[in-house]
Amino acid sequence: MSNTLMTSPFGSAQLLRRPRRPREVLQAWDAADLLLLQHMADQPPDGDEPVLLVNDRFGALAVALQQEGYRCVSWGDSAVAQLATVENTGRNGAANPQFLPATEVPTGQYSRIFFRLPKSHSLLRFQLERLIDLVNAGAQLIGAGMVKHIDRPTIDLIDSIAGPTQPSLAWKKARLIFFGEALGPADIQEDRQVTNLPEWDLALSNRANVFSRGKLDRGSRLLIGVMPQLSPPGQPRIADLGCGNGLLGLRALHHWPQAQLHFFDDSFLAIDSARENMAAHYPTTKAQFCAGDGMTAYQGAPFDLVLCNPPFHQEYDLGDHIARQMFRDAHYHLSPGGQLCVVGNRHLGYHQDLKRLFGKIEVIASDPKFVVLLAKKSG
């Protein structure tokens, strides 16, 4: 119970992470969340404007503040975070905050902005530039993170956008960052970055926080090279699971022009990038796009082929738990005889998880760092 029970100045709440895994060893909150909540308890706002929560990973801030009677708006780029927040507020009898995906920009008046600093510097820049107007309209902006993650490049980036900041003393290896009351006019840069791949006649748009933004991932290149070895039927249903900018799905459409494509990713900005790239390169081809926790919300027909380059971290937390969830989702949603094609670092040992699910698997490509595995669902 201690691993799931958060105690803050506003009481206790039971919080669970997503995706689920047995014998979870990580908590759904950390000391940076508790520091923000302590600051709120020590210095409550004067007005009744809502609190803007940025990157509230599993809803720890939303649950505590909504239980206390504050109105909250939650803004971030993770559909998993949104789902976890809904589950955790429900578990603790708290109201849900209003949710805004990263593809929308928060507007209006806020009393406080609690900004959990993201790992991605492109997302940090994207979000901070869009918060400046809210601060100039009267909101107090307070950043938070674990000390080991607030390194010099992160501070330099923050200072280049918002000017000098004031850090708090460290507490349990966490720290707050206080921003000035007026940050000057917002200088919003274009967040889209283009990756040119002339060998495939592709120019791919990448919004902030998209995996391998601005370059071709080596593992994806290896998987793309073996696509001709795959054997879906003539008009296949294909899923690009963890799609990022949609590269794997786009290359699949090159090989199987009659394919019905579905793109899945946790990131709202990644899904938006994949949608833009489909519209740019295949403007007359319909596809489906879903920001969510893998394929857990999918209720459509089974797939003939799932392509997957899974992440091996969730923000700063390393592990294969997201990949394992993706493999389970793929197995469940594949048709009999359907194929799952996965690329990953050799040391991650994905073949063991796939063998438990599918039985026999095949190594169809490898290099010194990556391996491409093919699994087939029994008929």
PDB file of N, CA and C in Angstrom, residues 27-93:
ATOM      1  N   GLN A  27       6.565   4.652  -7.967  1.00  0.00           N
ATOM      2  CA  GLN A  27       5.384   5.375  -7.513  1.00  0.00           C
ATOM      3  C   GLN A  27       4.827   6.250  -8.628  1.00  0.00           C
ATOM      4  N   ALA A  28       3.573   6.658  -8.474  1.00  0.00           N
ATOM      5  CA  ALA A  28       2.913   7.535  -9.446  1.00  0.00           C
ATOM      6  C   ALA A  28       3.121   9.009  -9.100  1.00  0.00           C
ATOM      7  N   TRP A  29       4.020   9.313  -8.215  1.00  0.00           N
ATOM      8  CA  TRP A  29       4.360  10.683  -7.836  1.00  0.00           C
ATOM      9  C   TRP A  29       5.801  10.695  -7.367  1.00  0.00           C
ATOM     10  N   ASP A  30       6.355  11.893  -7.201  1.00  0.00           N
ATOM     11  CA  ASP A  30       7.706  11.994  -6.656  1.00  0.00           C
ATOM     12  C   ASP A  30       7.791  13.232  -5.763  1.00  0.00           C
ATOM     13  N   ALA A  31       8.992  13.504  -5.266  1.00  0.00           N
ATOM     14  CA  ALA A  31       9.165  14.601  -4.321  1.00  0.00           C
ATOM     15  C   ALA A  31       8.881  15.955  -4.963  1.00  0.00           C
ATOM     16  N   ALA A  32       9.054  16.081  -6.272  1.00  0.00           N
ATOM     17  CA  ALA A  32       8.754  17.350  -6.941  1.00  0.00           C
ATOM     18  C   ALA A  32       7.258  17.651  -6.881  1.00  0.00           C
ATOM     19  N   ASP A  33       6.420  16.622  -7.039  1.00  0.00           N
ATOM     20  CA  ASP A  33       4.981  16.819  -6.873  1.00  0.00           C
ATOM     21  C   ASP A  33       4.667  17.299  -5.457  1.00  0.00           C
ATOM     22  N   LEU A  34       5.277  16.662  -4.462  1.00  0.00           N
ATOM     23  CA  LEU A  34       5.001  17.030  -3.078  1.00  0.00           C
ATOM     24  C   LEU A  34       5.481  18.440  -2.761  1.00  0.00           C
ATOM     25  N   LEU A  35       6.605  18.852  -3.360  1.00  0.00           N
ATOM     26  CA  LEU A  35       7.083  20.218  -3.159  1.00  0.00           C
ATOM     27  C   LEU A  35       6.083  21.245  -3.700  1.00  0.00           C
ATOM     28  N   LEU A  36       5.532  20.974  -4.869  1.00  0.00           N
ATOM     29  CA  LEU A  36       4.535  21.883  -5.431  1.00  0.00           C
ATOM     30  C   LEU A  36       3.294  21.962  -4.547  1.00  0.00           C
ATOM     31  N   LEU A  37       2.853  20.821  -4.053  1.00  0.00           N
ATOM     32  CA  LEU A  37       1.671  20.801  -3.194  1.00  0.00           C
ATOM     33  C   LEU A  37       1.952  21.507  -1.865  1.00  0.00           C
ATOM     34  N   GLN A  38       3.143  21.346  -1.329  1.00  0.00           N
ATOM     35  CA  GLN A  38       3.497  22.046  -0.094  1.00  0.00           C
ATOM     36  C   GLN A  38       3.505  23.555  -0.317  1.00  0.00           C
ATOM     37  N   HIS A  39       4.034  23.985  -1.464  1.00  0.00           N
ATOM     38  CA  HIS A  39       4.031  25.414  -1.781  1.00  0.00           C
ATOM     39  C   HIS A  39       2.603  25.933  -1.869  1.00  0.00           C
ATOM     40  N   MET A  40       1.712  25.170  -2.451  1.00  0.00           N
ATOM     41  CA  MET A  40       0.307  25.585  -2.567  1.00  0.00           C
ATOM     42  C   MET A  40      -0.330  25.701  -1.190  1.00  0.00           C
ATOM     43  N   ALA A  41       0.005  24.771  -0.302  1.00  0.00           N
ATOM     44  CA  ALA A  41      -0.553  24.819   1.051  1.00  0.00           C
ATOM     45  C   ALA A  41      -0.002  26.003   1.841  1.00  0.00           C
ATOM     46  N   ASP A  42       1.287  26.306   1.654  1.00  0.00           N
ATOM     47  CA  ASP A  42       1.921  27.399   2.397  1.00  0.00           C
ATOM     48  C   ASP A  42       1.509  28.766   1.860  1.00  0.00           C
ATOM     49  N   GLN A  43       1.289  28.854   0.545  1.00  0.00           N
ATOM     50  CA  GLN A  43       0.969  30.138  -0.079  1.00  0.00           C
ATOM     51  C   GLN A  43      -0.227  29.969  -1.020  1.00  0.00           C
ATOM     52  N   PRO A  44      -1.412  29.780  -0.482  1.00  0.00           N
ATOM     53  CA  PRO A  44      -2.586  29.602  -1.339  1.00  0.00           C
ATOM     54  C   PRO A  44      -2.869  30.866  -2.144  1.00  0.00           C
ATOM     55  N   PRO A  45      -3.392  30.723  -3.354  1.00  0.00           N
ATOM     56  CA  PRO A  45      -3.684  31.901  -4.186  1.00  0.00           C
ATOM     57  C   PRO A  45      -4.820  32.725  -3.612  1.00  0.00           C
ATOM     58  N   ASP A  46      -4.832  34.014  -3.962  1.00  0.00           N
ATOM     59  CA  ASP A  46      -5.863  34.919  -3.458  1.00  0.00           C
ATOM     60  C   ASP A  46      -7.186  34.757  -4.199  1.00  0.00           C
ATOM     61  N   GLY A  47      -7.133  34.613  -5.517  1.00  0.00           N
ATOM     62  CA  GLY A  47      -8.354  34.553  -6.315  1.00  0.00           C
ATOM     63  C   GLY A  47      -8.875  33.137  -6.466  1.00  0.00           C
ATOM     64  N   ASP A  48      -9.920  33.010  -7.278  1.00  0.00           N
ATOM     65  CA  ASP A  48     -10.517  31.699  -7.502  1.00  0.00           C
ATOM     66  C   ASP A  48     -10.274  31.212  -8.927  1.00  0.00           C
ATOM     67  N   GLU A  49      -9.290  31.800  -9.614  1.00  0.00           N
ATOM     68  CA  GLU A  49      -8.963  31.324 -10.952  1.00  0.00           C
ATOM     69  C   GLU A  49      -8.411  29.896 -10.864  1.00  0.00           C
ATOM     70  N   PRO A  50      -8.580  29.123 -11.925  1.00  0.00           N
ATOM     71  CA  PRO A  50      -8.096  27.735 -11.894  1.00  0.00           C
ATOM     72  C   PRO A  50      -6.577  27.659 -11.877  1.00  0.00           C
ATOM     73  N   VAL A  51      -6.094  26.489 -11.531  1.00  0.00           N
ATOM     74  CA  VAL A  51      -4.665  26.178 -11.548  1.00  0.00           C
ATOM     75  C   VAL A  51      -4.367  25.393 -12.819  1.00  0.00           C
ATOM     76  N   LEU A  52      -3.330  25.800 -13.532  1.00  0.00           N
ATOM     77  CA  LEU A  52      -2.918  25.077 -14.737  1.00  0.00           C
ATOM     78  C   LEU A  52      -1.816  24.097 -14.365  1.00  0.00           C
ATOM     79  N   LEU A  53      -2.045  22.821 -14.612  1.00  0.00           N
ATOM     80  CA  LEU A  53      -1.073  21.766 -14.330  1.00  0.00           C
ATOM     81  C   LEU A  53      -0.463  21.317 -15.646  1.00  0.00           C
ATOM     82  N   VAL A  54       0.850  21.449 -15.776  1.00  0.00           N
ATOM     83  CA  VAL A  54       1.535  21.107 -17.010  1.00  0.00           C
ATOM     84  C   VAL A  54       2.375  19.850 -16.776  1.00  0.00           C
ATOM     85  N   ASN A  55       2.100  18.819 -17.541  1.00  0.00           N
ATOM     86  CA  ASN A  55       2.823  17.539 -17.475  1.00  0.00           C
ATOM     87  C   ASN A  55       2.625  16.819 -16.135  1.00  0.00           C
ATOM     88  N   ASP A  56       1.388  16.806 -15.674  1.00  0.00           N
ATOM     89  CA  ASP A  56       1.023  16.058 -14.458  1.00  0.00           C
ATOM     90  C   ASP A  56       0.933  14.584 -14.859  1.00  0.00           C
ATOM     91  N   ARG A  57       2.001  13.835 -14.651  1.00  0.00           N
ATOM     92  CA  ARG A  57       2.199  12.549 -15.330  1.00  0.00           C
ATOM     93  C   ARG A  57       1.111  11.518 -15.054  1.00  0.00           C
ATOM     94  N   PHE A  58       0.748  11.343 -13.782  1.00  0.00           N
ATOM     95  CA  PHE A  58      -0.267  10.350 -13.431  1.00  0.00           C
ATOM     96  C   PHE A  58      -1.410  10.957 -12.620  1.00  0.00           C
ATOM     97  N   GLY A  59      -1.471  12.276 -12.576  1.00  0.00           N
ATOM     98  CA  GLY A  59      -2.575  12.947 -11.906  1.00  0.00           C
ATOM     99  C   GLY A  59      -2.361  13.225 -10.437  1.00  0.00           C
ATOM    100  N   ALA A  60      -1.130  13.107  -9.933  1.00  0.00           N
ATOM    101  CA  ALA A  60      -0.893  13.351  -8.508  1.00  0.00           C
ATOM    102  C   ALA A  60      -1.307  14.763  -8.106  1.00  0.00           C
ATOM    103  N   LEU A  61      -0.941  15.745  -8.916  1.00  0.00           N
ATOM    104  CA  LEU A  61      -1.294  17.129  -8.596  1.00  0.00           C
ATOM    105  C   LEU A  61      -2.800  17.351  -8.713  1.00  0.00           C
ATOM    106  N   ALA A  62      -3.381  16.828  -9.785  1.00  0.00           N
ATOM    107  CA  ALA A  62      -4.819  17.019 -10.002  1.00  0.00           C
ATOM    108  C   ALA A  62      -5.642  16.403  -8.883  1.00  0.00           C
ATOM    109  N   VAL A  63      -5.287  15.192  -8.472  1.00  0.00           N
ATOM    110  CA  VAL A  63      -6.057  14.517  -7.418  1.00  0.00           C
ATOM    111  C   VAL A  63      -6.017  15.319  -6.129  1.00  0.00           C
ATOM    112  N   ALA A  64      -4.819  15.707  -5.688  1.00  0.00           N
ATOM    113  CA  ALA A  64      -4.687  16.424  -4.412  1.00  0.00           C
ATOM    114  C   ALA A  64      -5.408  17.770  -4.456  1.00  0.00           C
ATOM    115  N   LEU A  65      -5.233  18.519  -5.536  1.00  0.00           N
ATOM    116  CA  LEU A  65      -5.820  19.861  -5.599  1.00  0.00           C
ATOM    117  C   LEU A  65      -7.325  19.818  -5.814  1.00  0.00           C
ATOM    118  N   GLN A  66      -7.804  18.898  -6.643  1.00  0.00           N
ATOM    119  CA  GLN A  66      -9.248  18.796  -6.854  1.00  0.00           C
ATOM    120  C   GLN A  66      -9.939  18.318  -5.576  1.00  0.00           C
ATOM    121  N   GLN A  67      -9.290  17.435  -4.808  1.00  0.00           N
ATOM    122  CA  GLN A  67      -9.851  17.021  -3.530  1.00  0.00           C
ATOM    123  C   GLN A  67      -9.978  18.199  -2.573  1.00  0.00           C
ATOM    124  N   GLU A  68      -9.051  19.136  -2.681  1.00  0.00           N
ATOM    125  CA  GLU A  68      -9.044  20.299  -1.803  1.00  0.00           C
ATOM    126  C   GLU A  68     -10.034  21.376  -2.261  1.00  0.00           C
ATOM    127  N   GLY A  69     -10.596  21.198  -3.449  1.00  0.00           N
ATOM    128  CA  GLY A  69     -11.586  22.148  -3.938  1.00  0.00           C
ATOM    129  C   GLY A  69     -11.088  23.119  -4.980  1.00  0.00           C
ATOM    130  N   TYR A  70      -9.812  23.014  -5.372  1.00  0.00           N
ATOM    131  CA  TYR A  70      -9.298  23.870  -6.439  1.00  0.00           C
ATOM    132  C   TYR A  70      -9.781  23.361  -7.792  1.00  0.00           C
ATOM    133  N   ARG A  71     -10.014  24.277  -8.710  1.00  0.00           N
ATOM    134  CA  ARG A  71     -10.329  23.907 -10.086  1.00  0.00           C
ATOM    135  C   ARG A  71      -9.023  23.837 -10.874  1.00  0.00           C
ATOM    136  N   CYS A  72      -8.859  22.764 -11.624  1.00  0.00           N
ATOM    137  CA  CYS A  72      -7.606  22.545 -12.330  1.00  0.00           C
ATOM    138  C   CYS A  72      -7.842  22.318 -13.814  1.00  0.00           C
ATOM    139  N   VAL A  73      -6.876  22.753 -14.605  1.00  0.00           N
ATOM    140  CA  VAL A  73      -6.791  22.431 -16.020  1.00  0.00           C
ATOM    141  C   VAL A  73      -5.471  21.700 -16.222  1.00  0.00           C
ATOM    142  N   SER A  74      -5.513  20.549 -16.881  1.00  0.00           N
ATOM    143  CA  SER A  74      -4.319  19.735 -17.078  1.00  0.00           C
ATOM    144  C   SER A  74      -3.908  19.781 -18.548  1.00  0.00           C
ATOM    145  N   TRP A  75      -2.666  20.227 -18.792  1.00  0.00           N
ATOM    146  CA  TRP A  75      -2.159  20.410 -20.159  1.00  0.00           C
ATOM    147  C   TRP A  75      -0.890  19.588 -20.326  1.00  0.00           C
ATOM    148  N   GLY A  76      -0.848  18.757 -21.346  1.00  0.00           N
ATOM    149  CA  GLY A  76       0.342  17.951 -21.569  1.00  0.00           C
ATOM    150  C   GLY A  76       0.268  17.209 -22.879  1.00  0.00           C
ATOM    151  N   ASP A  77       1.318  16.442 -23.157  1.00  0.00           N
ATOM    152  CA  ASP A  77       1.415  15.758 -24.447  1.00  0.00           C
ATOM    153  C   ASP A  77       1.228  14.259 -24.323  1.00  0.00           C
ATOM    154  N   SER A  78       0.818  13.771 -23.177  1.00  0.00           N
ATOM    155  CA  SER A  78       0.706  12.334 -22.965  1.00  0.00           C
ATOM    156  C   SER A  78      -0.742  11.903 -22.786  1.00  0.00           C
ATOM    157  N   ALA A  79      -1.226  11.071 -23.701  1.00  0.00           N
ATOM    158  CA  ALA A  79      -2.568  10.501 -23.542  1.00  0.00           C
ATOM    159  C   ALA A  79      -2.606   9.523 -22.381  1.00  0.00           C
ATOM    160  N   VAL A  80      -1.482   8.858 -22.103  1.00  0.00           N
ATOM    161  CA  VAL A  80      -1.401   7.952 -20.961  1.00  0.00           C
ATOM    162  C   VAL A  80      -1.561   8.735 -19.660  1.00  0.00           C
ATOM    163  N   ALA A  81      -0.937   9.904 -19.582  1.00  0.00           N
ATOM    164  CA  ALA A  81      -1.075  10.742 -18.382  1.00  0.00           C
ATOM    165  C   ALA A  81      -2.521  11.154 -18.186  1.00  0.00           C
ATOM    166  N   GLN A  82      -3.195  11.501 -19.267  1.00  0.00           N
ATOM    167  CA  GLN A  82      -4.598  11.889 -19.160  1.00  0.00           C
ATOM    168  C   GLN A  82      -5.455  10.730 -18.671  1.00  0.00           C
ATOM    169  N   LEU A  83      -5.235   9.546 -19.212  1.00  0.00           N
ATOM    170  CA  LEU A  83      -5.996   8.374 -18.800  1.00  0.00           C
ATOM    171  C   LEU A  83      -5.716   8.026 -17.337  1.00  0.00           C
ATOM    172  N   ALA A  84      -4.448   8.079 -16.943  1.00  0.00           N
ATOM    173  CA  ALA A  84      -4.094   7.782 -15.551  1.00  0.00           C
ATOM    174  C   ALA A  84      -4.728   8.788 -14.596  1.00  0.00           C
ATOM    175  N   THR A  85      -4.791  10.045 -15.013  1.00  0.00           N
ATOM    176  CA  THR A  85      -5.409  11.070 -14.167  1.00  0.00           C
ATOM    177  C   THR A  85      -6.893  10.790 -13.971  1.00  0.00           C
ATOM    178  N   VAL A  86      -7.583  10.439 -15.055  1.00  0.00           N
ATOM    179  CA  VAL A  86      -9.007  10.102 -14.945  1.00  0.00           C
ATOM    180  C   VAL A  86      -9.204   8.934 -13.983  1.00  0.00           C
ATOM    181  N   GLU A  87      -8.375   7.915 -14.105  1.00  0.00           N
ATOM    182  CA  GLU A  87      -8.505   6.749 -13.230  1.00  0.00           C
ATOM    183  C   GLU A  87      -8.204   7.107 -11.774  1.00  0.00           C
ATOM    184  N   ASN A  88      -7.173   7.919 -11.548  1.00  0.00           N
ATOM    185  CA  ASN A  88      -6.789   8.234 -10.177  1.00  0.00           C
ATOM    186  C   ASN A  88      -7.744   9.225  -9.508  1.00  0.00           C
ATOM    187  N   THR A  89      -8.292  10.173 -10.247  1.00  0.00           N
ATOM    188  CA  THR A  89      -9.299  11.044  -9.647  1.00  0.00           C
ATOM    189  C   THR A  89     -10.548  10.239  -9.292  1.00  0.00           C
ATOM    190  N   GLY A  90     -10.946   9.335 -10.177  1.00  0.00           N
ATOM    191  CA  GLY A  90     -12.099   8.485  -9.874  1.00  0.00           C
ATOM    192  C   GLY A  90     -11.862   7.590  -8.682  1.00  0.00           C
ATOM    193  N   ARG A  91     -10.656   7.061  -8.584  1.00  0.00           N
ATOM    194  CA  ARG A  91     -10.313   6.162  -7.475  1.00  0.00           C
ATOM    195  C   ARG A  91     -10.410   6.878  -6.134  1.00  0.00           C
ATOM    196  N   ASN A  92     -10.161   8.191  -6.142  1.00  0.00           N
ATOM    197  CA  ASN A  92     -10.118   8.941  -4.888  1.00  0.00           C
ATOM    198  C   ASN A  92     -11.309   9.884  -4.703  1.00  0.00           C
ATOM    199  N   GLY A  93     -12.323   9.729  -5.537  1.00  0.00           N
ATOM    200  CA  GLY A  93     -13.521  10.524  -5.375  1.00  0.00           C
ATOM    201  C   GLY A  93     -13.354  11.994  -5.688  1.00  0.00           C
TER     202      GLY A  93
END
